[in-house]
PDB file of C-alpha atoms and ligand atoms in Angstrom:
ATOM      1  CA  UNK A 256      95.247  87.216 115.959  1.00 53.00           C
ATOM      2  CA  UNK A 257      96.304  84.781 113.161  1.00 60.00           C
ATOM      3  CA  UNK A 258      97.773  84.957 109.678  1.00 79.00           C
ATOM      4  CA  UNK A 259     101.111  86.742 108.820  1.00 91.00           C
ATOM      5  CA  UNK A 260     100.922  89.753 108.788  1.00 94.00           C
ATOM      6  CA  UNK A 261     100.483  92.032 112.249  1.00 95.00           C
ATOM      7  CA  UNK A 262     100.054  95.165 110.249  1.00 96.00           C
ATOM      8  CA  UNK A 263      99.763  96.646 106.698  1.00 97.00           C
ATOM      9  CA  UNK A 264     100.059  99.760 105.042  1.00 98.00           C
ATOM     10  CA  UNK A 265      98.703 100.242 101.330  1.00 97.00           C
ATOM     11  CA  UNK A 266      99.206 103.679  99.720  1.00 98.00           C
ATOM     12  CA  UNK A 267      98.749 105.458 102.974  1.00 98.00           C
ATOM     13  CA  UNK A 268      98.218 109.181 102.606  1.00 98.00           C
ATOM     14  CA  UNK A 269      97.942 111.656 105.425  1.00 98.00           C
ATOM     15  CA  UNK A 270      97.367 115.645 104.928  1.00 97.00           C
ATOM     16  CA  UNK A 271      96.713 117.822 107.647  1.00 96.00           C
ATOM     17  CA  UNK A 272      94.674 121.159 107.239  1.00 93.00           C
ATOM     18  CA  UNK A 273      93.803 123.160 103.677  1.00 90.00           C
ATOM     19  CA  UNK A 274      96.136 126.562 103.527  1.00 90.00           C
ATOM     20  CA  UNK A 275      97.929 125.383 102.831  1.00 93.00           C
ATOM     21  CA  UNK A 276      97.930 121.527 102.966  1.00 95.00           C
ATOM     22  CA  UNK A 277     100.734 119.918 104.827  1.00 96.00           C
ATOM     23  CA  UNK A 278     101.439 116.482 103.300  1.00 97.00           C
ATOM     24  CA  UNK A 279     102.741 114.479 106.474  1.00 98.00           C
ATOM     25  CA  UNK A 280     102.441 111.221 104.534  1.00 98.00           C
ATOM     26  CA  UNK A 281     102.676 110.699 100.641  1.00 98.00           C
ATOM     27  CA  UNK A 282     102.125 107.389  99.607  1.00 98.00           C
ATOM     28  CA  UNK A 283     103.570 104.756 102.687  1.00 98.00           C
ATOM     29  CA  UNK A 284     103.376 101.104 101.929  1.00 97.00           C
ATOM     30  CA  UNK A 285     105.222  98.288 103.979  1.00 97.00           C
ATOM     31  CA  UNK A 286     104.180  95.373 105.981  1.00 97.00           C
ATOM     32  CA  UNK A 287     105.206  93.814 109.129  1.00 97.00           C
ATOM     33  CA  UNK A 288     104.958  90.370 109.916  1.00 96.00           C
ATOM     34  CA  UNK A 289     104.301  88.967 113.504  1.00 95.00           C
ATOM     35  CA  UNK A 290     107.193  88.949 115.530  1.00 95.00           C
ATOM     36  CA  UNK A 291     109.159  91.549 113.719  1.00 96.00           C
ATOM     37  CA  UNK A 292     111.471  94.317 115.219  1.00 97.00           C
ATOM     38  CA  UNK A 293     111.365  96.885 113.301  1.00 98.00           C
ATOM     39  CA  UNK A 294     113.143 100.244 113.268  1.00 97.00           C
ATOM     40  CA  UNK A 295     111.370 103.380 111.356  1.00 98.00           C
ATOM     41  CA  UNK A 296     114.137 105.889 110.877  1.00 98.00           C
ATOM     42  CA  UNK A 297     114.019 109.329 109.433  1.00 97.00           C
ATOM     43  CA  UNK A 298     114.718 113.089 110.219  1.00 96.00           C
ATOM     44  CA  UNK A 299     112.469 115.466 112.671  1.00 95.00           C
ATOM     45  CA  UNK A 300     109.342 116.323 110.686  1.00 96.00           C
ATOM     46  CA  UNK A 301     109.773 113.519 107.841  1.00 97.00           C
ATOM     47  CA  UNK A 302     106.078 111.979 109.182  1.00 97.00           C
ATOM     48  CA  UNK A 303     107.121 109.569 111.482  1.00 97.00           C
ATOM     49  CA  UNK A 304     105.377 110.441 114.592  1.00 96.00           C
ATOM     50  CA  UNK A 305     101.910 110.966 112.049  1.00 97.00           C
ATOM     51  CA  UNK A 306     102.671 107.075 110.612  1.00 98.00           C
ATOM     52  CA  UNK A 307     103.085 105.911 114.172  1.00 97.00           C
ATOM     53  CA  UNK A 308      99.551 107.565 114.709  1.00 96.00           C
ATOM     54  CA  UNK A 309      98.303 106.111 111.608  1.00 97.00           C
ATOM     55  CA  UNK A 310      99.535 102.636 112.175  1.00 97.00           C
ATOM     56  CA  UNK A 311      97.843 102.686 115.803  1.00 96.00           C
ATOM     57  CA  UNK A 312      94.271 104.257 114.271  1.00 96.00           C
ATOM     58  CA  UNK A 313      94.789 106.915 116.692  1.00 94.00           C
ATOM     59  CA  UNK A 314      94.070 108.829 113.138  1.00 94.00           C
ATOM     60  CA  UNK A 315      92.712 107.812 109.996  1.00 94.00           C
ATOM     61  CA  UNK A 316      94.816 107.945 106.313  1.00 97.00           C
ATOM     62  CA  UNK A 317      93.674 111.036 104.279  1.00 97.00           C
ATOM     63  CA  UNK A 318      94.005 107.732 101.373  1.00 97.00           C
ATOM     64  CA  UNK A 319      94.982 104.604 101.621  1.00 98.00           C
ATOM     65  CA  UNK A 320      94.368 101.577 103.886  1.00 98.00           C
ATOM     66  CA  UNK A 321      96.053  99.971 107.353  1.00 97.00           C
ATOM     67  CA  UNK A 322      95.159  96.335 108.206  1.00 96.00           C
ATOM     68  CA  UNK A 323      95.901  95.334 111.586  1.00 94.00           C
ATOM     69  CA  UNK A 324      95.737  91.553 111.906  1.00 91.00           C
ATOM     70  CA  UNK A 325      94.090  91.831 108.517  1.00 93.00           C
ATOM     71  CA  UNK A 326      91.207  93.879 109.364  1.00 94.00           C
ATOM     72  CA  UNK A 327      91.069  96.883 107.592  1.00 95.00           C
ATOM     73  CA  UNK A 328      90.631  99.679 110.301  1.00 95.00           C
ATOM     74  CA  UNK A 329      88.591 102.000 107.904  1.00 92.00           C
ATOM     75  CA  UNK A 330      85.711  99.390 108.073  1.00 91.00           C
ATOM     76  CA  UNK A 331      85.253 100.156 111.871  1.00 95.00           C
ATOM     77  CA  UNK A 332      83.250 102.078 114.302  1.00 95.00           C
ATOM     78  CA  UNK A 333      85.406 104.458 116.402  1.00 93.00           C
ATOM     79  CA  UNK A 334      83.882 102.071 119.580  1.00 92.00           C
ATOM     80  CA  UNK A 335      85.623  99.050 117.218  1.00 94.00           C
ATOM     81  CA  UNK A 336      88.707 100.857 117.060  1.00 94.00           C
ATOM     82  CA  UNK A 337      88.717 101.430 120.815  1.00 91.00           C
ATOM     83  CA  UNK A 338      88.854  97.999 121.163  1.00 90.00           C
ATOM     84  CA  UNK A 339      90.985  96.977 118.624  1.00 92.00           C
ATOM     85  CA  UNK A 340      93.631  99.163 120.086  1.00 92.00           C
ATOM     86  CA  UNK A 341      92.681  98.092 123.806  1.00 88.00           C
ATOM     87  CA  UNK A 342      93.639  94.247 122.345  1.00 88.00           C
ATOM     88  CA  UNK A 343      96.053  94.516 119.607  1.00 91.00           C
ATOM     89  CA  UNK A 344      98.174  97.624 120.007  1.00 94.00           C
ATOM     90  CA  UNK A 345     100.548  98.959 122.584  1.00 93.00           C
ATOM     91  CA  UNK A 346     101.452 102.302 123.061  1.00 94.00           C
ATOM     92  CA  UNK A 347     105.002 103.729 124.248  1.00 94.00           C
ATOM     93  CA  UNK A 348     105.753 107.405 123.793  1.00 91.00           C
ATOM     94  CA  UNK A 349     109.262 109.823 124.262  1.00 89.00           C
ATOM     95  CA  UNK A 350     107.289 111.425 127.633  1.00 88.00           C
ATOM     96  CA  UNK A 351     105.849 107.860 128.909  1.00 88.00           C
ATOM     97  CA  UNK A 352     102.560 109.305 130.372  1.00 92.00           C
ATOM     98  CA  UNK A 353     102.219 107.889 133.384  1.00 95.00           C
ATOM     99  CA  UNK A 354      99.399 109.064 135.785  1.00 96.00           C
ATOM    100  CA  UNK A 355     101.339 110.714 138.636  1.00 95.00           C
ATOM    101  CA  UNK A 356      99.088 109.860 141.497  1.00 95.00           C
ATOM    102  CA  UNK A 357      98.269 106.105 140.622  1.00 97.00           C
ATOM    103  CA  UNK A 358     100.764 103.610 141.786  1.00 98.00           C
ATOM    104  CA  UNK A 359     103.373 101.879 139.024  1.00 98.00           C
ATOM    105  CA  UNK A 360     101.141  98.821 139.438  1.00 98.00           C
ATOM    106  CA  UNK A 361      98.000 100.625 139.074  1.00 97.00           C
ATOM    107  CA  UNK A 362      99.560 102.291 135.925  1.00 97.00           C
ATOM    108  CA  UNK A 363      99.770  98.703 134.284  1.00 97.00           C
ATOM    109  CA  UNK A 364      97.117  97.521 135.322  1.00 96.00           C
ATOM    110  CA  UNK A 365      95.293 100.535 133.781  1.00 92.00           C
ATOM    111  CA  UNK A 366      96.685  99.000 130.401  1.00 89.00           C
ATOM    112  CA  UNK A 367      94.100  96.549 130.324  1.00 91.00           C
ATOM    113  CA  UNK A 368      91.119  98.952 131.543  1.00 86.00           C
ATOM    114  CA  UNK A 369      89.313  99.193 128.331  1.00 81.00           C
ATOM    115  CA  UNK A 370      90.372  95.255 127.129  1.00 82.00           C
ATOM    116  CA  UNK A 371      87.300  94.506 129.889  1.00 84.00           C
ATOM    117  CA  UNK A 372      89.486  92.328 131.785  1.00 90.00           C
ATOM    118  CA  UNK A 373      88.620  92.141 136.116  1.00 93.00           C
ATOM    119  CA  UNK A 374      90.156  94.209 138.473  1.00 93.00           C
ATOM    120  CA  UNK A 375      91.925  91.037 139.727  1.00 95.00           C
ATOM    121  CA  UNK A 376      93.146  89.511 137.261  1.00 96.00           C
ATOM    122  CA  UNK A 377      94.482  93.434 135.859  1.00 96.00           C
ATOM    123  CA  UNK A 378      96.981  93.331 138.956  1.00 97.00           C
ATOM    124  CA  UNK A 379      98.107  90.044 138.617  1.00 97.00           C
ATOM    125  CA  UNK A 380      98.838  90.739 134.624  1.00 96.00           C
ATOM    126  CA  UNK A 381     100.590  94.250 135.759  1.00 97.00           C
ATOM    127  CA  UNK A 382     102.709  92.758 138.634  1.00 97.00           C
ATOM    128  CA  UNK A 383     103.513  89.751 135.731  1.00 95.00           C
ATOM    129  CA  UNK A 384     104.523  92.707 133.387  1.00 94.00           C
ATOM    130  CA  UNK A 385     106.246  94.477 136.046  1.00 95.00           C
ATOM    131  CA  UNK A 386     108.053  91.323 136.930  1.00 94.00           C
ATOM    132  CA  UNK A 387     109.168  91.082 132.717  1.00 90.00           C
ATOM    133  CA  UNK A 388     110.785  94.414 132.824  1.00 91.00           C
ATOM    134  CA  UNK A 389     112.202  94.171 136.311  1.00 93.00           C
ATOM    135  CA  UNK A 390     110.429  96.697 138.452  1.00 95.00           C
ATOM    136  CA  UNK A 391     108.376  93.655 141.075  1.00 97.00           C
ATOM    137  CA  UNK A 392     110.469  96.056 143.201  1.00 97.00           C
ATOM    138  CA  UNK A 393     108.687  99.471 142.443  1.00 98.00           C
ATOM    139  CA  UNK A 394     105.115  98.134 142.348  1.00 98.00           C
ATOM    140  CA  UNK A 395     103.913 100.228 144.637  1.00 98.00           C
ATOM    141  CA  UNK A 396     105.795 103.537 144.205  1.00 98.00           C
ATOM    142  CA  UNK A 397     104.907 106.493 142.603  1.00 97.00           C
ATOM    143  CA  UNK A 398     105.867 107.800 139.253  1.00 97.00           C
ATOM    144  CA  UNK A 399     107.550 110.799 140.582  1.00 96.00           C
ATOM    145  CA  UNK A 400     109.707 108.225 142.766  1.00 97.00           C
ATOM    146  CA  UNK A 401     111.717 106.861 139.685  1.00 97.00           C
ATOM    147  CA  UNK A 402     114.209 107.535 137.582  1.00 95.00           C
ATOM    148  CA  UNK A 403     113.650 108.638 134.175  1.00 94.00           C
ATOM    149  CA  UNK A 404     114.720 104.901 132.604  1.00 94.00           C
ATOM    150  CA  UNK A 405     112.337 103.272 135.734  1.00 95.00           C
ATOM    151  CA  UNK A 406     109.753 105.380 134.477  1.00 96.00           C
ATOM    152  CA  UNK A 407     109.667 104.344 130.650  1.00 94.00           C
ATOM    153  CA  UNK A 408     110.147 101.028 132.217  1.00 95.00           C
ATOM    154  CA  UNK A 409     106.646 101.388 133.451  1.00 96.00           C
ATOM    155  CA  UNK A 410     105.309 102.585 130.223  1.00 96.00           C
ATOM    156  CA  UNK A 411     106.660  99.707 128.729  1.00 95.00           C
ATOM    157  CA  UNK A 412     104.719  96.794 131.232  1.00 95.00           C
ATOM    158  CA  UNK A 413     101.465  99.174 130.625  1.00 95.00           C
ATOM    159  CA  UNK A 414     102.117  99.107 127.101  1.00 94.00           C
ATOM    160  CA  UNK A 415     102.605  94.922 126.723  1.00 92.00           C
ATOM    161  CA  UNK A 416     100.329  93.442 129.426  1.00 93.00           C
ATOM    162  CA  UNK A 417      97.708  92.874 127.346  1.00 90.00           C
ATOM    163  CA  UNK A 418     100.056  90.762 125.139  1.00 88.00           C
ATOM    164  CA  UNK A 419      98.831  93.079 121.951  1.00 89.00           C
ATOM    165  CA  UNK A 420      99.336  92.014 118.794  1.00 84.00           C
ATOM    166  CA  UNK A 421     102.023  95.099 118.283  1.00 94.00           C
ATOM    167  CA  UNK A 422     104.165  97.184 120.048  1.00 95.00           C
ATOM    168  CA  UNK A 423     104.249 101.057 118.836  1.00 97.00           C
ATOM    169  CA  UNK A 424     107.117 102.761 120.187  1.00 96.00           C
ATOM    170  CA  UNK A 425     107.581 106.540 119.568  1.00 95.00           C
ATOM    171  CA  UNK A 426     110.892 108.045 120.228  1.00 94.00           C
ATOM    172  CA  UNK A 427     110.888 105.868 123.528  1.00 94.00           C
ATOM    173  CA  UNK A 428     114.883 106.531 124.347  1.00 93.00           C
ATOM    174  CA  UNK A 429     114.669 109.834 123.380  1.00 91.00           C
ATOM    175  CA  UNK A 430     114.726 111.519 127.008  1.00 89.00           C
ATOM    176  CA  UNK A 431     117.024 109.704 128.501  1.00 91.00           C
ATOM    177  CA  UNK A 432     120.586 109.193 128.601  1.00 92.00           C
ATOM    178  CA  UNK A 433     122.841 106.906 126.677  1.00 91.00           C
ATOM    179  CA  UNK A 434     123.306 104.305 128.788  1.00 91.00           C
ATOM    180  CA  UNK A 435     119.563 104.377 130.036  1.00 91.00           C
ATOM    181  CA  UNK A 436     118.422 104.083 126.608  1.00 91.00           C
ATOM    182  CA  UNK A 437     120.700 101.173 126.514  1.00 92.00           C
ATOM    183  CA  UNK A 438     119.089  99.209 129.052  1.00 90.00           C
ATOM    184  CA  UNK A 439     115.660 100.347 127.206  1.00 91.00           C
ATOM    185  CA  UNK A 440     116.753  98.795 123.889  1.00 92.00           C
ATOM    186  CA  UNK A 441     117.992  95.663 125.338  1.00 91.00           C
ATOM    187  CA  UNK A 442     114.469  95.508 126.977  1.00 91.00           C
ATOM    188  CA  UNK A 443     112.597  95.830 123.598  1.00 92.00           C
ATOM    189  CA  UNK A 444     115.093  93.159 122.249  1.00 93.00           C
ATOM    190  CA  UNK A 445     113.634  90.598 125.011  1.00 90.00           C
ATOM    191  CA  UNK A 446     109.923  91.965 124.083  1.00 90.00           C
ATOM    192  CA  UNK A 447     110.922  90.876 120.875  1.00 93.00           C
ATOM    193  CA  UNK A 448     112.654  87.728 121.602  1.00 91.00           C
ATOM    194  CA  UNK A 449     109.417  86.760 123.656  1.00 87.00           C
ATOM    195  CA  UNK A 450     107.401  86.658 120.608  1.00 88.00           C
ATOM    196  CA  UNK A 451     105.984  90.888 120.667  1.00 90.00           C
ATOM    197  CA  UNK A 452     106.101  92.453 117.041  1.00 95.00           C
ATOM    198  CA  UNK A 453     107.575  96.320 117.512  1.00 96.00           C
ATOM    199  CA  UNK A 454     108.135  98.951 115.672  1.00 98.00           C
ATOM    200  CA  UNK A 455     110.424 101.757 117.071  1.00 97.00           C
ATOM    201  CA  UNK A 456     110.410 104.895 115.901  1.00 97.00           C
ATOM    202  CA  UNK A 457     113.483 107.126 115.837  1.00 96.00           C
ATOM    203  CA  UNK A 458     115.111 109.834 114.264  1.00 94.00           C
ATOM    204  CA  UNK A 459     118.966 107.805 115.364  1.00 93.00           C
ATOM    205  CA  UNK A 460     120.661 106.106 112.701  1.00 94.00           C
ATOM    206  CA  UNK A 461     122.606 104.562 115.174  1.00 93.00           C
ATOM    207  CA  UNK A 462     119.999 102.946 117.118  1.00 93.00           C
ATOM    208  CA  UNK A 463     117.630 102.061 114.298  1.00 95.00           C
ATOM    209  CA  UNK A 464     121.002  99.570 112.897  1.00 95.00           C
ATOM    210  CA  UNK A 465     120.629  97.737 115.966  1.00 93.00           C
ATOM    211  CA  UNK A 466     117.337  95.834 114.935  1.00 95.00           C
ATOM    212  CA  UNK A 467     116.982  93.694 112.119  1.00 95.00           C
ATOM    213  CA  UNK A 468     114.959  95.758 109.510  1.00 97.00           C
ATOM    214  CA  UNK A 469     115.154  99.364 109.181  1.00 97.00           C
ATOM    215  CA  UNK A 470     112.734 101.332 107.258  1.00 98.00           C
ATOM    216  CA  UNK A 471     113.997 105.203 106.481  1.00 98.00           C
ATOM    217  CA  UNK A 472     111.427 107.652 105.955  1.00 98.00           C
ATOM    218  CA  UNK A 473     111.968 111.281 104.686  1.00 98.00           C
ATOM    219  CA  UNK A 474     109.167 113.890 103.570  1.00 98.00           C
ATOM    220  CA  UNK A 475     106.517 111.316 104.220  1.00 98.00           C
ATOM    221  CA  UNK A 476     108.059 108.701 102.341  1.00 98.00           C
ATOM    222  CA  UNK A 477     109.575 105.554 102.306  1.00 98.00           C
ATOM    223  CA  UNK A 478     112.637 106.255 101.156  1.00 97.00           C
ATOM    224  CA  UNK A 479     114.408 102.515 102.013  1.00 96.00           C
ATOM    225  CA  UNK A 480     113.364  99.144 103.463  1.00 97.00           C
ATOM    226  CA  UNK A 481     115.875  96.796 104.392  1.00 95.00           C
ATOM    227  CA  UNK A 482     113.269  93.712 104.141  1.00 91.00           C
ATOM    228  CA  UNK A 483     112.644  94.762 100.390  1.00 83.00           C
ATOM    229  CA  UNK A 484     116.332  95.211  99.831  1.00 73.00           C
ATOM    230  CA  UNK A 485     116.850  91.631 101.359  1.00 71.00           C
ATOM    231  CA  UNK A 486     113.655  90.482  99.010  1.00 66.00           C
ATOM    232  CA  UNK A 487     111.495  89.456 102.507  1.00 63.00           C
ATOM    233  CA  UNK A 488     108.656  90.778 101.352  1.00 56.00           C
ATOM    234  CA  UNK A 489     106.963  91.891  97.642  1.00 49.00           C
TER     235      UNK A 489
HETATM  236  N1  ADP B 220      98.226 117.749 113.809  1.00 92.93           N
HETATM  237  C1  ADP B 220      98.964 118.311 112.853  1.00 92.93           C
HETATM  238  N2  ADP B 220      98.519 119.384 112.155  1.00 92.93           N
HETATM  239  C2  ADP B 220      99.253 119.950 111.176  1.00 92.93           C
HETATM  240  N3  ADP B 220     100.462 119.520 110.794  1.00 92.93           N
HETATM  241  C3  ADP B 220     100.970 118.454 111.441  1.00 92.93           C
HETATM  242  C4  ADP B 220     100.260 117.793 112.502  1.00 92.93           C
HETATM  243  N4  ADP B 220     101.027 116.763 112.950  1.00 92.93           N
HETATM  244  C5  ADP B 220     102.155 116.791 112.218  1.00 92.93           C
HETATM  245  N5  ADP B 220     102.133 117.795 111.307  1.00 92.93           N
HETATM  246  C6  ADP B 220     103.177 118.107 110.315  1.00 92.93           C
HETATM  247  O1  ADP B 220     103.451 116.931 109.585  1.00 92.93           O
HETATM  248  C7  ADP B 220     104.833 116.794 109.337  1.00 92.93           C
HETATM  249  C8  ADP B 220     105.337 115.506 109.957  1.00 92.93           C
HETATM  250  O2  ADP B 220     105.296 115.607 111.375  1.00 92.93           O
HETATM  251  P1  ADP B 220     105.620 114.385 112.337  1.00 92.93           P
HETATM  252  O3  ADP B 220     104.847 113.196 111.904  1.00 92.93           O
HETATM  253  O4  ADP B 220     105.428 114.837 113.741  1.00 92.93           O
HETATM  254  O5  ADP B 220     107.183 114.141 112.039  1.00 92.93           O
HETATM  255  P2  ADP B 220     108.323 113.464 112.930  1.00 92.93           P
HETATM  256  O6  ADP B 220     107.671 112.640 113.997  1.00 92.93           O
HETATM  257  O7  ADP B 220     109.128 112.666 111.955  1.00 92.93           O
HETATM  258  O8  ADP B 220     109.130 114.576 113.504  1.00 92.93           O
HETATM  259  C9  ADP B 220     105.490 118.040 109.912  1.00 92.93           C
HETATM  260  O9  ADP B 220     105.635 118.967 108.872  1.00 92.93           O
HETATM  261  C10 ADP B 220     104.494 118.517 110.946  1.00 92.93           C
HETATM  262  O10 ADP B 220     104.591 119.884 111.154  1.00 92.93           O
HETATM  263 MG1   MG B 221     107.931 112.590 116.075  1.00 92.93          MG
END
């Protein structure tokens, strides 16, 4: 991917069902340059998990557009969007979804199933993204044989070894303890000082100040943006 920006949101409505309407999203606008580490902050039901959705083109704005390396995701066949996730995006959610019955390497290497990368070359990617996270040691275990922090761990290699473009992290710290989350944030601050552009969701004040823009949502809004306040961006 080249060019500044990793993603883009224009006027980005989203409303879900008709009686009555809810309006998850009401007019979102921001941009996030490569490399950025981003927190998106707000209250339970304010739209964040729906913008994390949107942002991914796991769903489609009721109005508005999202760019993603500059292509406009509207333009694209749901079998282009497949693959423009598969390459560019990186999923981590608050339950991890991990297959139970695969092993943590399998897991990984699963990331890049739909990229159309060999079966070979999948396992040495996973056991380099297991190595980046430091879990080499758990390769071959079982999900159900971690810990909770081991295990979002895991969903964390799957979710960068394809190298994508963006890092989409929903709630990730919010089942685990304190100190766990901890070693979870630190982990995304690496990601980040690697070179990965994330954005992490949360509804915790107190996590979101740790990374170096914030942007607060409330009733599908954005309600502040520290790179506007700083004049980063238009
Ligand atoms: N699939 C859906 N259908 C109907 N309403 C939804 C759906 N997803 C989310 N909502 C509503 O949209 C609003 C925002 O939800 P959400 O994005 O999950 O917020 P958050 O992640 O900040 O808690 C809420 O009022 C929620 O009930
Ligand atoms: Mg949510």
């Amino acid at each position: 991917m080249s060019g500044t920006w990793a993603l883009e949101l224009d006027g980005v409505t989203k409303v879900y069902g008709e009686q009555p309407p809810v309006h998850a999203l009401r007019g979102v606008s921001f941009a996030v340059r490569r490399g950025e580490l981003v927190a998106i902050v707000g209250p339970s039901g304010s739209g964040k998990s729906t913008l994390l959705h949107v942002m991914g083109t796991l769903e489609l704005p009721s109005e508005g557009v999202v760019r993603i390396g500059g292509v406009d995701a509207s333009g694209l066949s749901d079998r282009e969007l497949s693959r423009l996730r598969a390459r560019q995006i990186g999923f981590v959610f608050q339950q991890f979804f991990l297959a139970e019955h695969a092993s943590v390497r399998e897991n990984v290497a699963d990331g890049l199933l739909y990229a159309g990368v060999p079966a070979v070359e999948r396992y040495r990617r996973a056991d380099e993204a297991l190595e980046r996270v430091g879990l080499s040691h758990r390769a071959s275990f079982r999900p159900t044989q971690l810990s909770g922090g081991e295990r979002q761990r895991v969903a964390i290699a799957r979710a960068v070894v394809g190298t994508p473009a963006i890092v989409l992290a929903d709630e990730p710290t919010g089942n685990l303890d304190s100190t766990t989350g901890a070693s979870i944030m630190e982990l995304l601050h690496e990601l980040h000082a690697n070179g990965a552009t994330i954005l992490m969701i949360t509804h915790d004040a107190g996590l979101a100040d740790q990374l170096p823009r914030q942007i607060r949502v409330l009733d599908g809004q954005v309600v502040s943006d520290t790179a506007c306040d700083r004049g980063d961006v238009a």
